[in-house]
PDB file of C-alpha atoms and ligand atoms in Angstrom:
ATOM      1  CA  MET A  14      25.207 134.167  96.718  1.00 73.00           C
ATOM      2  CA  SER A  15      28.799 133.054  95.710  1.00 90.00           C
ATOM      3  CA  ASN A  16      29.271 129.338  94.808  1.00 95.00           C
ATOM      4  CA  LEU A  17      32.160 127.181  94.262  1.00 97.00           C
ATOM      5  CA  TYR A  18      32.049 125.057  91.185  1.00 98.00           C
ATOM      6  CA  VAL A  19      34.551 122.193  90.602  1.00 98.00           C
ATOM      7  CA  ILE A  20      35.031 121.054  87.007  1.00 97.00           C
ATOM      8  CA  SER A  21      36.780 118.109  86.080  1.00 96.00           C
ATOM      9  CA  GLY A  22      37.106 116.018  82.948  1.00 91.00           C
ATOM     10  CA  SER A  23      39.801 113.454  81.367  1.00 76.00           C
ATOM     11  CA  SER A  24      42.702 114.871  79.424  1.00 68.00           C
ATOM     12  CA  GLY A  25      41.622 115.857  75.817  1.00 70.00           C
ATOM     13  CA  VAL A  26      38.181 115.862  76.696  1.00 74.00           C
ATOM     14  CA  GLY A  27      37.941 119.672  75.864  1.00 83.00           C
ATOM     15  CA  LYS A  28      37.102 120.953  79.283  1.00 90.00           C
ATOM     16  CA  GLY A  29      39.457 123.761  78.866  1.00 90.00           C
ATOM     17  CA  THR A  30      37.666 125.037  75.621  1.00 92.00           C
ATOM     18  CA  VAL A  31      34.306 124.628  77.396  1.00 95.00           C
ATOM     19  CA  ILE A  32      35.271 126.693  80.537  1.00 95.00           C
ATOM     20  CA  LYS A  33      37.057 129.349  78.236  1.00 94.00           C
ATOM     21  CA  GLU A  34      33.939 129.831  76.262  1.00 95.00           C
ATOM     22  CA  PHE A  35      31.709 129.692  79.417  1.00 96.00           C
ATOM     23  CA  LEU A  36      33.836 132.425  80.945  1.00 96.00           C
ATOM     24  CA  SER A  37      33.976 134.660  77.753  1.00 96.00           C
ATOM     25  CA  GLN A  38      30.193 134.701  77.910  1.00 95.00           C
ATOM     26  CA  ASN A  39      30.077 134.882  81.621  1.00 94.00           C
ATOM     27  CA  PRO A  40      32.737 137.309  82.706  1.00 93.00           C
ATOM     28  CA  GLN A  41      31.699 137.747  86.246  1.00 92.00           C
ATOM     29  CA  PHE A  42      32.985 134.170  87.016  1.00 95.00           C
ATOM     30  CA  LYS A  43      36.415 133.709  88.011  1.00 95.00           C
ATOM     31  CA  LEU A  44      38.831 130.830  87.446  1.00 96.00           C
ATOM     32  CA  SER A  45      41.207 129.777  90.155  1.00 96.00           C
ATOM     33  CA  VAL A  46      45.043 129.593  88.714  1.00 97.00           C
ATOM     34  CA  SER A  47      46.467 126.387  90.077  1.00 98.00           C
ATOM     35  CA  CYS A  48      50.070 125.784  91.011  1.00 98.00           C
ATOM     36  CA  THR A  49      51.882 122.945  89.139  1.00 98.00           C
ATOM     37  CA  THR A  50      55.287 121.285  88.741  1.00 98.00           C
ATOM     38  CA  ARG A  51      54.780 120.232  85.343  1.00 97.00           C
ATOM     39  CA  SER A  52      56.724 122.208  82.546  1.00 96.00           C
ATOM     40  CA  LYS A  53      55.205 124.857  80.684  1.00 96.00           C
ATOM     41  CA  ARG A  54      53.426 123.986  77.249  1.00 94.00           C
ATOM     42  CA  GLU A  55      53.803 126.356  74.102  1.00 94.00           C
ATOM     43  CA  GLY A  56      51.818 129.328  74.677  1.00 95.00           C
ATOM     44  CA  GLU A  57      51.077 128.807  78.242  1.00 96.00           C
ATOM     45  CA  LYS A  58      51.782 131.833  80.676  1.00 97.00           C
ATOM     46  CA  GLU A  59      52.941 132.009  84.224  1.00 97.00           C
ATOM     47  CA  GLY A  60      49.950 133.206  86.345  1.00 96.00           C
ATOM     48  CA  VAL A  61      47.493 132.928  83.498  1.00 94.00           C
ATOM     49  CA  ASN A  62      47.281 129.100  83.067  1.00 94.00           C
ATOM     50  CA  TYR A  63      49.131 127.880  86.210  1.00 97.00           C
ATOM     51  CA  PHE A  64      51.800 129.196  88.468  1.00 97.00           C
ATOM     52  CA  PHE A  65      54.706 126.936  87.566  1.00 98.00           C
ATOM     53  CA  LEU A  66      56.647 125.891  90.759  1.00 98.00           C
ATOM     54  CA  SER A  67      59.582 123.609  91.185  1.00 98.00           C
ATOM     55  CA  GLU A  68      59.235 120.315  93.284  1.00 98.00           C
ATOM     56  CA  LYS A  69      60.918 122.255  96.111  1.00 98.00           C
ATOM     57  CA  GLU A  70      58.620 125.248  95.887  1.00 98.00           C
ATOM     58  CA  PHE A  71      55.673 123.090  95.659  1.00 98.00           C
ATOM     59  CA  LYS A  72      56.671 121.113  98.785  1.00 98.00           C
ATOM     60  CA  ASN A  73      57.277 124.416 100.570  1.00 98.00           C
ATOM     61  CA  CYS A  74      53.615 125.446  99.849  1.00 98.00           C
ATOM     62  CA  VAL A  75      52.248 121.951 101.254  1.00 98.00           C
ATOM     63  CA  ASN A  76      54.337 122.101 104.400  1.00 98.00           C
ATOM     64  CA  ASN A  77      53.008 125.801 105.002  1.00 98.00           C
ATOM     65  CA  ASN A  78      49.404 124.330 104.555  1.00 97.00           C
ATOM     66  CA  GLU A  79      48.938 126.784 101.502  1.00 98.00           C
ATOM     67  CA  PHE A  80      46.841 124.506  99.411  1.00 98.00           C
ATOM     68  CA  LEU A  81      43.173 123.748  99.749  1.00 97.00           C
ATOM     69  CA  GLU A  82      43.897 120.634  98.119  1.00 98.00           C
ATOM     70  CA  TRP A  83      46.752 119.171  95.973  1.00 97.00           C
ATOM     71  CA  ALA A  84      47.241 115.863  93.924  1.00 95.00           C
ATOM     72  CA  GLU A  85      49.625 113.917  91.907  1.00 93.00           C
ATOM     73  CA  PHE A  86      48.496 113.581  88.457  1.00 87.00           C
ATOM     74  CA  SER A  87      50.575 111.773  85.766  1.00 79.00           C
ATOM     75  CA  GLY A  88      53.959 112.414  87.606  1.00 88.00           C
ATOM     76  CA  ASN A  89      53.405 116.124  88.407  1.00 95.00           C
ATOM     77  CA  PHE A  90      51.961 117.949  91.106  1.00 98.00           C
ATOM     78  CA  TYR A  91      48.973 120.260  91.039  1.00 98.00           C
ATOM     79  CA  GLY A  92      47.423 122.320  93.752  1.00 98.00           C
ATOM     80  CA  THR A  93      44.703 124.950  94.730  1.00 98.00           C
ATOM     81  CA  LYS A  94      45.722 127.871  96.662  1.00 97.00           C
ATOM     82  CA  ARG A  95      43.416 128.112  99.833  1.00 96.00           C
ATOM     83  CA  ASP A  96      43.690 131.967 100.184  1.00 96.00           C
ATOM     84  CA  PHE A  97      42.502 132.609  96.842  1.00 95.00           C
ATOM     85  CA  VAL A  98      39.565 130.473  97.117  1.00 96.00           C
ATOM     86  CA  GLN A  99      38.497 131.722 100.659  1.00 95.00           C
ATOM     87  CA  GLN A 100      39.136 135.463  99.603  1.00 95.00           C
ATOM     88  CA  SER A 101      37.159 135.163  96.473  1.00 95.00           C
ATOM     89  CA  LEU A 102      33.950 133.512  98.027  1.00 95.00           C
ATOM     90  CA  LYS A 103      34.290 135.879 100.864  1.00 95.00           C
ATOM     91  CA  ASN A 104      34.255 138.654  98.417  1.00 95.00           C
ATOM     92  CA  GLY A 105      31.009 137.191  96.892  1.00 94.00           C
ATOM     93  CA  GLU A 106      32.375 136.203  93.837  1.00 95.00           C
ATOM     94  CA  ASN A 107      31.434 132.773  91.643  1.00 95.00           C
ATOM     95  CA  LEU A 108      34.650 130.783  91.402  1.00 97.00           C
ATOM     96  CA  ILE A 109      35.482 127.821  89.203  1.00 97.00           C
ATOM     97  CA  LEU A 110      38.267 125.238  89.866  1.00 98.00           C
ATOM     98  CA  GLU A 111      39.545 123.129  87.120  1.00 97.00           C
ATOM     99  CA  ILE A 112      40.965 120.295  88.846  1.00 96.00           C
ATOM    100  CA  ASP A 113      41.444 116.441  88.679  1.00 93.00           C
ATOM    101  CA  THR A 114      38.716 114.158  90.285  1.00 94.00           C
ATOM    102  CA  LYS A 115      40.909 113.291  93.257  1.00 93.00           C
ATOM    103  CA  GLY A 116      41.299 116.831  94.094  1.00 96.00           C
ATOM    104  CA  ALA A 117      37.674 117.578  93.451  1.00 97.00           C
ATOM    105  CA  LEU A 118      36.541 114.853  95.859  1.00 97.00           C
ATOM    106  CA  ASN A 119      38.934 116.329  98.577  1.00 97.00           C
ATOM    107  CA  VAL A 120      37.310 119.691  97.971  1.00 98.00           C
ATOM    108  CA  LYS A 121      33.773 118.291  98.196  1.00 97.00           C
ATOM    109  CA  ARG A 122      34.965 116.694 101.935  1.00 97.00           C
ATOM    110  CA  ILE A 123      36.270 120.075 102.988  1.00 95.00           C
ATOM    111  CA  MET A 124      33.391 122.367 101.316  1.00 96.00           C
ATOM    112  CA  PRO A 125      30.486 120.142 100.931  1.00 97.00           C
ATOM    113  CA  GLU A 126      28.655 122.982  99.398  1.00 96.00           C
ATOM    114  CA  ALA A 127      30.961 122.740  96.226  1.00 97.00           C
ATOM    115  CA  ILE A 128      29.081 121.769  93.141  1.00 98.00           C
ATOM    116  CA  LEU A 129      30.997 118.966  91.402  1.00 98.00           C
ATOM    117  CA  ILE A 130      30.454 118.985  87.577  1.00 98.00           C
ATOM    118  CA  PHE A 131      32.270 116.272  85.245  1.00 97.00           C
ATOM    119  CA  ILE A 132      32.868 116.863  81.690  1.00 95.00           C
ATOM    120  CA  ALA A 133      32.735 113.239  80.063  1.00 90.00           C
ATOM    121  CA  PRO A 134      33.917 112.523  76.355  1.00 83.00           C
ATOM    122  CA  PRO A 135      31.282 111.031  73.983  1.00 83.00           C
ATOM    123  CA  SER A 136      33.294 107.918  73.705  1.00 82.00           C
ATOM    124  CA  LEU A 137      36.688 106.610  75.163  1.00 79.00           C
ATOM    125  CA  GLU A 138      37.944 106.131  71.414  1.00 82.00           C
ATOM    126  CA  GLU A 139      37.208 109.743  70.676  1.00 78.00           C
ATOM    127  CA  LEU A 140      39.083 110.945  73.860  1.00 77.00           C
ATOM    128  CA  GLU A 141      42.057 108.999  72.811  1.00 84.00           C
ATOM    129  CA  SER A 142      42.120 110.468  69.330  1.00 86.00           C
ATOM    130  CA  ARG A 143      41.632 113.953  70.815  1.00 78.00           C
ATOM    131  CA  LEU A 144      44.507 113.370  73.147  1.00 80.00           C
ATOM    132  CA  ARG A 145      46.740 112.375  70.255  1.00 87.00           C
ATOM    133  CA  GLY A 146      45.508 115.201  68.107  1.00 86.00           C
ATOM    134  CA  ARG A 147      46.914 117.789  70.564  1.00 80.00           C
ATOM    135  CA  HIS A 148      50.456 116.974  69.766  1.00 83.00           C
ATOM    136  CA  THR A 149      51.651 118.177  73.178  1.00 82.00           C
ATOM    137  CA  GLU A 150      52.601 115.037  75.005  1.00 82.00           C
ATOM    138  CA  THR A 151      55.017 112.131  74.400  1.00 87.00           C
ATOM    139  CA  GLU A 152      53.717 108.613  73.693  1.00 88.00           C
ATOM    140  CA  GLU A 153      54.704 107.676  77.389  1.00 89.00           C
ATOM    141  CA  ALA A 154      52.691 110.600  78.789  1.00 83.00           C
ATOM    142  CA  ILE A 155      49.701 109.740  76.739  1.00 84.00           C
ATOM    143  CA  GLN A 156      49.643 106.249  78.003  1.00 85.00           C
ATOM    144  CA  LYS A 157      49.878 107.507  81.650  1.00 79.00           C
ATOM    145  CA  ARG A 158      46.864 109.764  81.018  1.00 77.00           C
ATOM    146  CA  LEU A 159      44.895 107.170  79.345  1.00 81.00           C
ATOM    147  CA  ALA A 160      45.624 104.920  82.418  1.00 79.00           C
ATOM    148  CA  SER A 161      44.072 107.564  84.783  1.00 79.00           C
ATOM    149  CA  ILE A 162      40.976 107.955  82.894  1.00 83.00           C
ATOM    150  CA  LYS A 163      39.330 104.733  84.260  1.00 77.00           C
ATOM    151  CA  ALA A 164      39.908 106.038  87.803  1.00 84.00           C
ATOM    152  CA  GLU A 165      38.661 109.527  86.826  1.00 89.00           C
ATOM    153  CA  ILE A 166      35.202 107.973  85.527  1.00 87.00           C
ATOM    154  CA  GLU A 167      35.034 105.847  88.431  1.00 88.00           C
ATOM    155  CA  ASN A 168      35.358 108.984  90.750  1.00 93.00           C
ATOM    156  CA  SER A 169      32.775 111.004  88.485  1.00 94.00           C
ATOM    157  CA  LYS A 170      30.166 108.730  90.079  1.00 95.00           C
ATOM    158  CA  HIS A 171      30.315 110.940  93.299  1.00 96.00           C
ATOM    159  CA  TYR A 172      29.801 114.207  91.089  1.00 98.00           C
ATOM    160  CA  ASP A 173      26.627 116.321  91.407  1.00 98.00           C
ATOM    161  CA  TYR A 174      26.474 116.625  87.448  1.00 98.00           C
ATOM    162  CA  VAL A 175      28.001 114.922  84.455  1.00 96.00           C
ATOM    163  CA  ILE A 176      28.088 116.824  81.083  1.00 95.00           C
ATOM    164  CA  VAL A 177      28.772 114.935  77.747  1.00 91.00           C
ATOM    165  CA  ASN A 178      30.890 116.958  75.541  1.00 89.00           C
ATOM    166  CA  ASP A 179      29.539 116.008  72.147  1.00 89.00           C
ATOM    167  CA  THR A 180      29.835 119.683  70.789  1.00 91.00           C
ATOM    168  CA  VAL A 181      31.425 122.643  72.672  1.00 92.00           C
ATOM    169  CA  GLU A 182      28.151 124.597  72.228  1.00 94.00           C
ATOM    170  CA  ASN A 183      26.128 121.956  73.796  1.00 95.00           C
ATOM    171  CA  ALA A 184      28.401 121.547  76.702  1.00 95.00           C
ATOM    172  CA  VAL A 185      28.472 125.247  77.207  1.00 96.00           C
ATOM    173  CA  ASN A 186      24.585 125.449  77.238  1.00 97.00           C
ATOM    174  CA  CYS A 187      24.537 122.442  79.799  1.00 97.00           C
ATOM    175  CA  LEU A 188      26.980 124.243  82.068  1.00 97.00           C
ATOM    176  CA  LYS A 189      25.143 127.482  81.691  1.00 96.00           C
ATOM    177  CA  ASN A 190      21.837 125.600  82.557  1.00 97.00           C
ATOM    178  CA  ILE A 191      23.451 123.895  85.636  1.00 97.00           C
ATOM    179  CA  ILE A 192      25.026 127.303  86.980  1.00 94.00           C
ATOM    180  CA  ASN A 193      21.918 129.527  86.308  1.00 90.00           C
ATOM    181  CA  SER A 194      19.921 126.664  88.114  1.00 93.00           C
ATOM    182  CA  LYS A 195      22.303 127.493  91.431  1.00 88.00           C
ATOM    183  CA  SER A 196      22.182 131.151  91.219  1.00 75.00           C
TER     184      SER A 196
HETATM  185  P1  LIG B 229      47.203 119.618  82.450  1.00 52.15           P
HETATM  186  O1  LIG B 229      48.615 119.210  82.797  1.00 52.15           O
HETATM  187  O2  LIG B 229      46.587 118.951  81.232  1.00 52.15           O
HETATM  188  O3  LIG B 229      47.051 121.255  82.327  1.00 52.15           O
HETATM  189  O4  LIG B 229      46.182 119.221  83.828  1.00 52.15           O
HETATM  190  C1  LIG B 229      46.109 117.862  84.165  1.00 52.15           C
HETATM  191  C2  LIG B 229      45.199 117.598  85.262  1.00 52.15           C
HETATM  192  O5  LIG B 229      45.539 118.324  86.500  1.00 52.15           O
HETATM  193  C3  LIG B 229      43.924 118.267  84.864  1.00 52.15           C
HETATM  194  O6  LIG B 229      42.829 116.851  85.124  1.00 52.15           O
HETATM  195  C4  LIG B 229      43.674 119.284  85.541  1.00 52.15           C
HETATM  196  O7  LIG B 229      42.120 119.647  85.929  1.00 52.15           O
HETATM  197  C5  LIG B 229      44.301 118.995  86.800  1.00 52.15           C
HETATM  198  N1  LIG B 229      44.512 119.976  87.661  1.00 52.15           N
HETATM  199  C6  LIG B 229      44.795 121.379  87.365  1.00 52.15           C
HETATM  200  N2  LIG B 229      44.882 122.180  88.548  1.00 52.15           N
HETATM  201  C7  LIG B 229      44.790 121.359  89.220  1.00 52.15           C
HETATM  202  C8  LIG B 229      44.894 121.508  90.958  1.00 52.15           C
HETATM  203  O8  LIG B 229      44.994 122.707  91.502  1.00 52.15           O
HETATM  204  N3  LIG B 229      44.452 120.592  91.627  1.00 52.15           N
HETATM  205  C9  LIG B 229      44.067 119.199  91.110  1.00 52.15           C
HETATM  206  N4  LIG B 229      43.822 118.292  92.125  1.00 52.15           N
HETATM  207  N5  LIG B 229      44.134 119.004  89.941  1.00 52.15           N
HETATM  208  C10 LIG B 229      44.518 120.167  89.076  1.00 52.15           C
END
């Protein structure tokens, strides 16, 4: 049986690292590549991290109903391609979406069978220092992201599972246990 896992977590919580580690140990799982209007960070690749679109291109996809869900996050747009998700599930593949909490709750409304997993920081102070430690965002962007954390934590109350990312190893093990229990 194929499952759809939707994983969210506040910026800087390390969810990318946890998912990457999980996927390296479980290559049979597929990660959906989202579309975004935000600019490419150093080291990011088109079609690997995201499909980088202009606002006009993104709006065209919205108007053509190409997204399963989309959301504005920190002043940029992000969306999940509907075709990709439907095709992967049809092919019997287990799929992971790494999306924000608004998008995740929208997915759950459309596809109640989706399994929602929230990766939480050990503490808010820890999260802020991780976010600053990345040196990838301006102060203004960091402030915006910190402001959205409260809403994300509120939304996480509707998730099926919450994993506290104290260490990557523990978080990956928790993720494996949750996923194993579903397959
Ligand atoms: P970042 O800019 O740090 O890569 O991502 C910012 C936020 O957007 C993260 O919370 C990430 O999970 C979320 N995100 C990435 N892709 C999508 C998507 O397709 N849909 C939604 N709703 N959120 C996304």
